[in-house]
Short mmCIF file of C-alpha atoms in Angstrom, two decimals:
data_model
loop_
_atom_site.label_atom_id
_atom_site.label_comp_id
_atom_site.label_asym_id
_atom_site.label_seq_id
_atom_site.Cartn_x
_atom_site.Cartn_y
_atom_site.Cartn_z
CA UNK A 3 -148.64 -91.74 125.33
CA UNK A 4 -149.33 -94.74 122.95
CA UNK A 5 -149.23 -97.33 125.63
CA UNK A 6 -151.91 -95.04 128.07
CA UNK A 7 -154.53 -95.03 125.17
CA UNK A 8 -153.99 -98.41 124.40
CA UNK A 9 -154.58 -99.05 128.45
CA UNK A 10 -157.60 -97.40 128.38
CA UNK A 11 -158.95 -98.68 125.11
CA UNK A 12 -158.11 -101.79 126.95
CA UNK A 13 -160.37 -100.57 129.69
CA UNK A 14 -162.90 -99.51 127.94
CA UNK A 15 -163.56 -102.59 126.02
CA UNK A 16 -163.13 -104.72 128.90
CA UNK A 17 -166.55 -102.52 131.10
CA UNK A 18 -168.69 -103.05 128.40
CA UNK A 19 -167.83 -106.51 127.76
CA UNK A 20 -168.75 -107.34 131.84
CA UNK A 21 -170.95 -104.89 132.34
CA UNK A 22 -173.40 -106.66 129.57
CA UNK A 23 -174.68 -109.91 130.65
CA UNK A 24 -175.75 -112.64 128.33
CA UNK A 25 -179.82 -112.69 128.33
CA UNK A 26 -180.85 -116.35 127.91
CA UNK A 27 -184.78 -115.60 125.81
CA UNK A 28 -184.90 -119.63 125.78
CA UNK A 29 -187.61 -119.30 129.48
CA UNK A 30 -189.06 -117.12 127.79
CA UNK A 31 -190.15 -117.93 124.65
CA UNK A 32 -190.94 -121.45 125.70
CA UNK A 33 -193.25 -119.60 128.32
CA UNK A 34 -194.81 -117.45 125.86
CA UNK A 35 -195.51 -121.39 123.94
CA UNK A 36 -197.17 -122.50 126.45
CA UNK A 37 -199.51 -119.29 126.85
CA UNK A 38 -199.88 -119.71 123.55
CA UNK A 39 -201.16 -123.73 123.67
CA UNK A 40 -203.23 -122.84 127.01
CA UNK A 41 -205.20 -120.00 125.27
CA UNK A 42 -205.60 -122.17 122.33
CA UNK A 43 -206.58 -125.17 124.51
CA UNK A 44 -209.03 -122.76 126.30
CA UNK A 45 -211.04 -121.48 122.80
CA UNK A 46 -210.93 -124.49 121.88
CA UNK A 47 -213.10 -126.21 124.66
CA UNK A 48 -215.22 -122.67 124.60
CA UNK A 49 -215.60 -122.95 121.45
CA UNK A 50 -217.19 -126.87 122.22
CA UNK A 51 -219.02 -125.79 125.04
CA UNK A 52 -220.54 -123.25 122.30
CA UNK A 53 -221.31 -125.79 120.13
CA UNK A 54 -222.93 -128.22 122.67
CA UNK A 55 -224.84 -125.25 124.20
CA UNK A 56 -226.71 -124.60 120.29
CA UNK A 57 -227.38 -128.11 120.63
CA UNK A 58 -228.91 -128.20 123.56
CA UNK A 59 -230.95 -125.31 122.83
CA UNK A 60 -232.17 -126.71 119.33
CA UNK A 61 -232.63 -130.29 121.16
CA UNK A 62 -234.99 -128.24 123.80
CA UNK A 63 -236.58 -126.28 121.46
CA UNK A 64 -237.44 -129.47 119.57
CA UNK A 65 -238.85 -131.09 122.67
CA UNK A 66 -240.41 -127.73 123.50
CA UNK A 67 -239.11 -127.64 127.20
CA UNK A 68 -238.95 -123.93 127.34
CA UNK A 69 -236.67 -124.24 130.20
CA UNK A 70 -233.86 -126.18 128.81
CA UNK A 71 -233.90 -123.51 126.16
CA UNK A 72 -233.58 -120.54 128.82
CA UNK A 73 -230.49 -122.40 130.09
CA UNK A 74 -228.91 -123.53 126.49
CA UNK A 75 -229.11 -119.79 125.96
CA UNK A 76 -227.15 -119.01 129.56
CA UNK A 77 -225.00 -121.21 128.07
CA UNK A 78 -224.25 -119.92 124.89
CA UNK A 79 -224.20 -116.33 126.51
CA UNK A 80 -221.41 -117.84 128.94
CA UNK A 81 -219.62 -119.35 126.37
CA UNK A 82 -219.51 -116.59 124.13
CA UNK A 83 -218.22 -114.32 127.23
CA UNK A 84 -215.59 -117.02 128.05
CA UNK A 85 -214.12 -116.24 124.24
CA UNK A 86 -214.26 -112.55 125.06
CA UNK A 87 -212.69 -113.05 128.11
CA UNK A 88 -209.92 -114.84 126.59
CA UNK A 89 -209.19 -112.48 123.94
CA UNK A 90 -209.27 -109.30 126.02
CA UNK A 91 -206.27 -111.92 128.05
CA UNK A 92 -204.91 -112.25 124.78
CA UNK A 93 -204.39 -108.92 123.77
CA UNK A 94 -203.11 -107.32 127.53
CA UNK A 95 -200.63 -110.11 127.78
CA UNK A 96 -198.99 -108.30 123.84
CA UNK A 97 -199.75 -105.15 125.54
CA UNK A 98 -197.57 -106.31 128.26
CA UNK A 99 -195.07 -107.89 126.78
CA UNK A 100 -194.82 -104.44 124.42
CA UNK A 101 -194.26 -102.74 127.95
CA UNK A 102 -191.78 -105.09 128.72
CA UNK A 103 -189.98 -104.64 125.91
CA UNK A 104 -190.05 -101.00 126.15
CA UNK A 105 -188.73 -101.22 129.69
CA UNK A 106 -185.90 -103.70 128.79
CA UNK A 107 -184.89 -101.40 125.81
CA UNK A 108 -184.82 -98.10 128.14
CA UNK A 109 -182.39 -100.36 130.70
CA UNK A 110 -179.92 -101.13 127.98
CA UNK A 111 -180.16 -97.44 126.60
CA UNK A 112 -179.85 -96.15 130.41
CA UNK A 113 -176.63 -98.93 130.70
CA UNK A 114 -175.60 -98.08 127.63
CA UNK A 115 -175.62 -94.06 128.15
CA UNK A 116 -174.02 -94.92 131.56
CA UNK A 117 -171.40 -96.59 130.26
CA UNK A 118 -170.66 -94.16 127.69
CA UNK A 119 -170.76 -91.23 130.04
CA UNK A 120 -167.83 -93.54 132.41
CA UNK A 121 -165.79 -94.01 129.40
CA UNK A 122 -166.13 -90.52 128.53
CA UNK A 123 -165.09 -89.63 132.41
CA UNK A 124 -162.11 -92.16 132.22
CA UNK A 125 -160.68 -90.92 128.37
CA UNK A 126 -160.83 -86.96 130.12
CA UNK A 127 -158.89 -88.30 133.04
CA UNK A 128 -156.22 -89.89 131.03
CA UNK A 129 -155.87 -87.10 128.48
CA UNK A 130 -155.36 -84.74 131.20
CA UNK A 131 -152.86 -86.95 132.64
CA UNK A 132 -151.07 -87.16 129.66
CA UNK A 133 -151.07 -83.37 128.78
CA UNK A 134 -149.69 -83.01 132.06
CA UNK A 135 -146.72 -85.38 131.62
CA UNK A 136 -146.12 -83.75 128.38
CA UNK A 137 -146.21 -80.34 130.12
CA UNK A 138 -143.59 -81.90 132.09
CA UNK A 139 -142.06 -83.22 129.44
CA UNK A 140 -141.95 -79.62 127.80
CA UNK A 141 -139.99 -77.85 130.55
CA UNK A 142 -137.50 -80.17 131.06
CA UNK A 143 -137.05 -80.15 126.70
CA UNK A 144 -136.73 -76.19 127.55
CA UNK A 145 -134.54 -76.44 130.22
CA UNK A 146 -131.82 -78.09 128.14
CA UNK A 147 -132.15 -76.27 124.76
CA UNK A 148 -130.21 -72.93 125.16
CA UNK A 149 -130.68 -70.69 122.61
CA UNK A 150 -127.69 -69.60 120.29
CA UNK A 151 -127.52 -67.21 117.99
CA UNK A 152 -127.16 -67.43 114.14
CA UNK A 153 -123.89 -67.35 112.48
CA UNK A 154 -123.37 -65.59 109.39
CA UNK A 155 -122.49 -68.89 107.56
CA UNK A 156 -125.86 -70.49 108.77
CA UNK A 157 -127.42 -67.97 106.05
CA UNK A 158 -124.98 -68.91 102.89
CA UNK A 159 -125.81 -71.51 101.28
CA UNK A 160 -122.93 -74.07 100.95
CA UNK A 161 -120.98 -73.50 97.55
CA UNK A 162 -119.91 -76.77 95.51
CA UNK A 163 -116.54 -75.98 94.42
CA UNK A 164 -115.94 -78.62 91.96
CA UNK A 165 -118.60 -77.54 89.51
CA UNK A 166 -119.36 -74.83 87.98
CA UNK A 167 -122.81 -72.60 85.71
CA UNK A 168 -122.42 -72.82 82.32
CA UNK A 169 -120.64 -69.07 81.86
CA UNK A 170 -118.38 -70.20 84.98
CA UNK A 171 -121.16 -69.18 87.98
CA UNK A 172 -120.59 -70.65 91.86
CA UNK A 173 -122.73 -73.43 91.99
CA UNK A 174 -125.13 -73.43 95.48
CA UNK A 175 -126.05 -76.83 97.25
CA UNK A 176 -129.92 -75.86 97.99
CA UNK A 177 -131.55 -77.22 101.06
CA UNK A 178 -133.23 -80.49 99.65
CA UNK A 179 -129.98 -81.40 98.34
CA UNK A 180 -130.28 -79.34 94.63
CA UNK A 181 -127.63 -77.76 92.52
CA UNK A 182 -128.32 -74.06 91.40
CA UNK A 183 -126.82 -70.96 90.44
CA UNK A 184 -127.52 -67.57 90.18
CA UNK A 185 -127.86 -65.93 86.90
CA UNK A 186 -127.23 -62.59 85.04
CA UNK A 187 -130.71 -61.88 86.03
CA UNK A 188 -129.94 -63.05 89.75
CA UNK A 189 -132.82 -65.63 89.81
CA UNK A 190 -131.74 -68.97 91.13
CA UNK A 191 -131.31 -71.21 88.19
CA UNK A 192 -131.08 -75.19 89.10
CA UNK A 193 -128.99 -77.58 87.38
CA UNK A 194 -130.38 -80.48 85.93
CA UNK A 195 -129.61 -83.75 87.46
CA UNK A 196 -128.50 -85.40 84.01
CA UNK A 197 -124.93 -83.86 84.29
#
């Protein structure tokens, strides 16, 4: 019995161990860097293009070239859209990696419940095996025992003839091994153990 649950704690231990694979997050988080430097590069140089756009548009205005200032304006307009753009990016790619994360924690939950629901299937098999060896066991333990009947001397108690009470009672060995005897009263009366 000992040796089948140790097997299939043995068992056990050894499907979880290879059914969970190592995750390297190293790709990943040096991917998620280098989002992270792009999208900075990219504000960055939108954030110039701003800047150059104002100054075009205050040069114009200066030299009064009404066009120039129509397209400095297109040009702040597009370079404020271009930040937009980038952080409307910036927040679906942490909406997505939120999803992701989601997903990857309902996999290992899914993995995990399957696993537990195998184990669980593979402890019920090998209890039932074992009740059914000890079953086994069980019949052939009845098969040899054959009853007997009690004797009248398996209900005395045995008597210890070399001692006796202290007005000359039979002193009783008791079933733990105690001295006793039975008095006037005929309660059992033990002997102390410092005779």
């Amino acid at each position: 019995m000992k040796n089948s649950v140790k097997l299939v704690a043995m068992l056990l231990s050894m499907l979880v161990a290879f059914n969970s694979f190592a995750q390297d997050d190293k790709p990943k988080k040096e991917k998620a860097k280098k989002e992270a430097k792009d999208a900075k590069a990219d504000k960055k140089e939108a954030k110039d293009d701003k800047k150059e756009a104002k100054a075009d548009k205050k040069k114009a205005k200066d030299d009064g070239d009404k066009v120039a200032v129509k397209e400095a304006k297109a040009d702040i307009k597009k370079a404020k859209a271009d930040i937009a753009d980038e952080k409307a990016e910036k927040k679906e790619a942490k909406a997505e990696k939120k999803a992701d994360k989601a997903d990857m924690k309902d996999k290992a939950d899914s993995k995990a419940a399957k696993a537990d629901i195998k184990a669980d299937k593979a402890m019920a098999k090998a209890e039932k095996k074992a009740d059914k060896a000890d079953d086994k066991a069980m019949v052939k333990m009845d098969k040899k025992v054959k009853e007997e009947k009690a004797s009248p001397a398996d209900y005395k108690a045995p008597v210890d003839r070399s001692s006796k009470g202290p007005n000359g009672e039979t002193v009783y060995t008791g079933p733990k091994g105690g001295k006793y005897y039975i008095n006037k009263n005929g309660n059992k009366t033990y002997l102390s153990s410092l005779k």
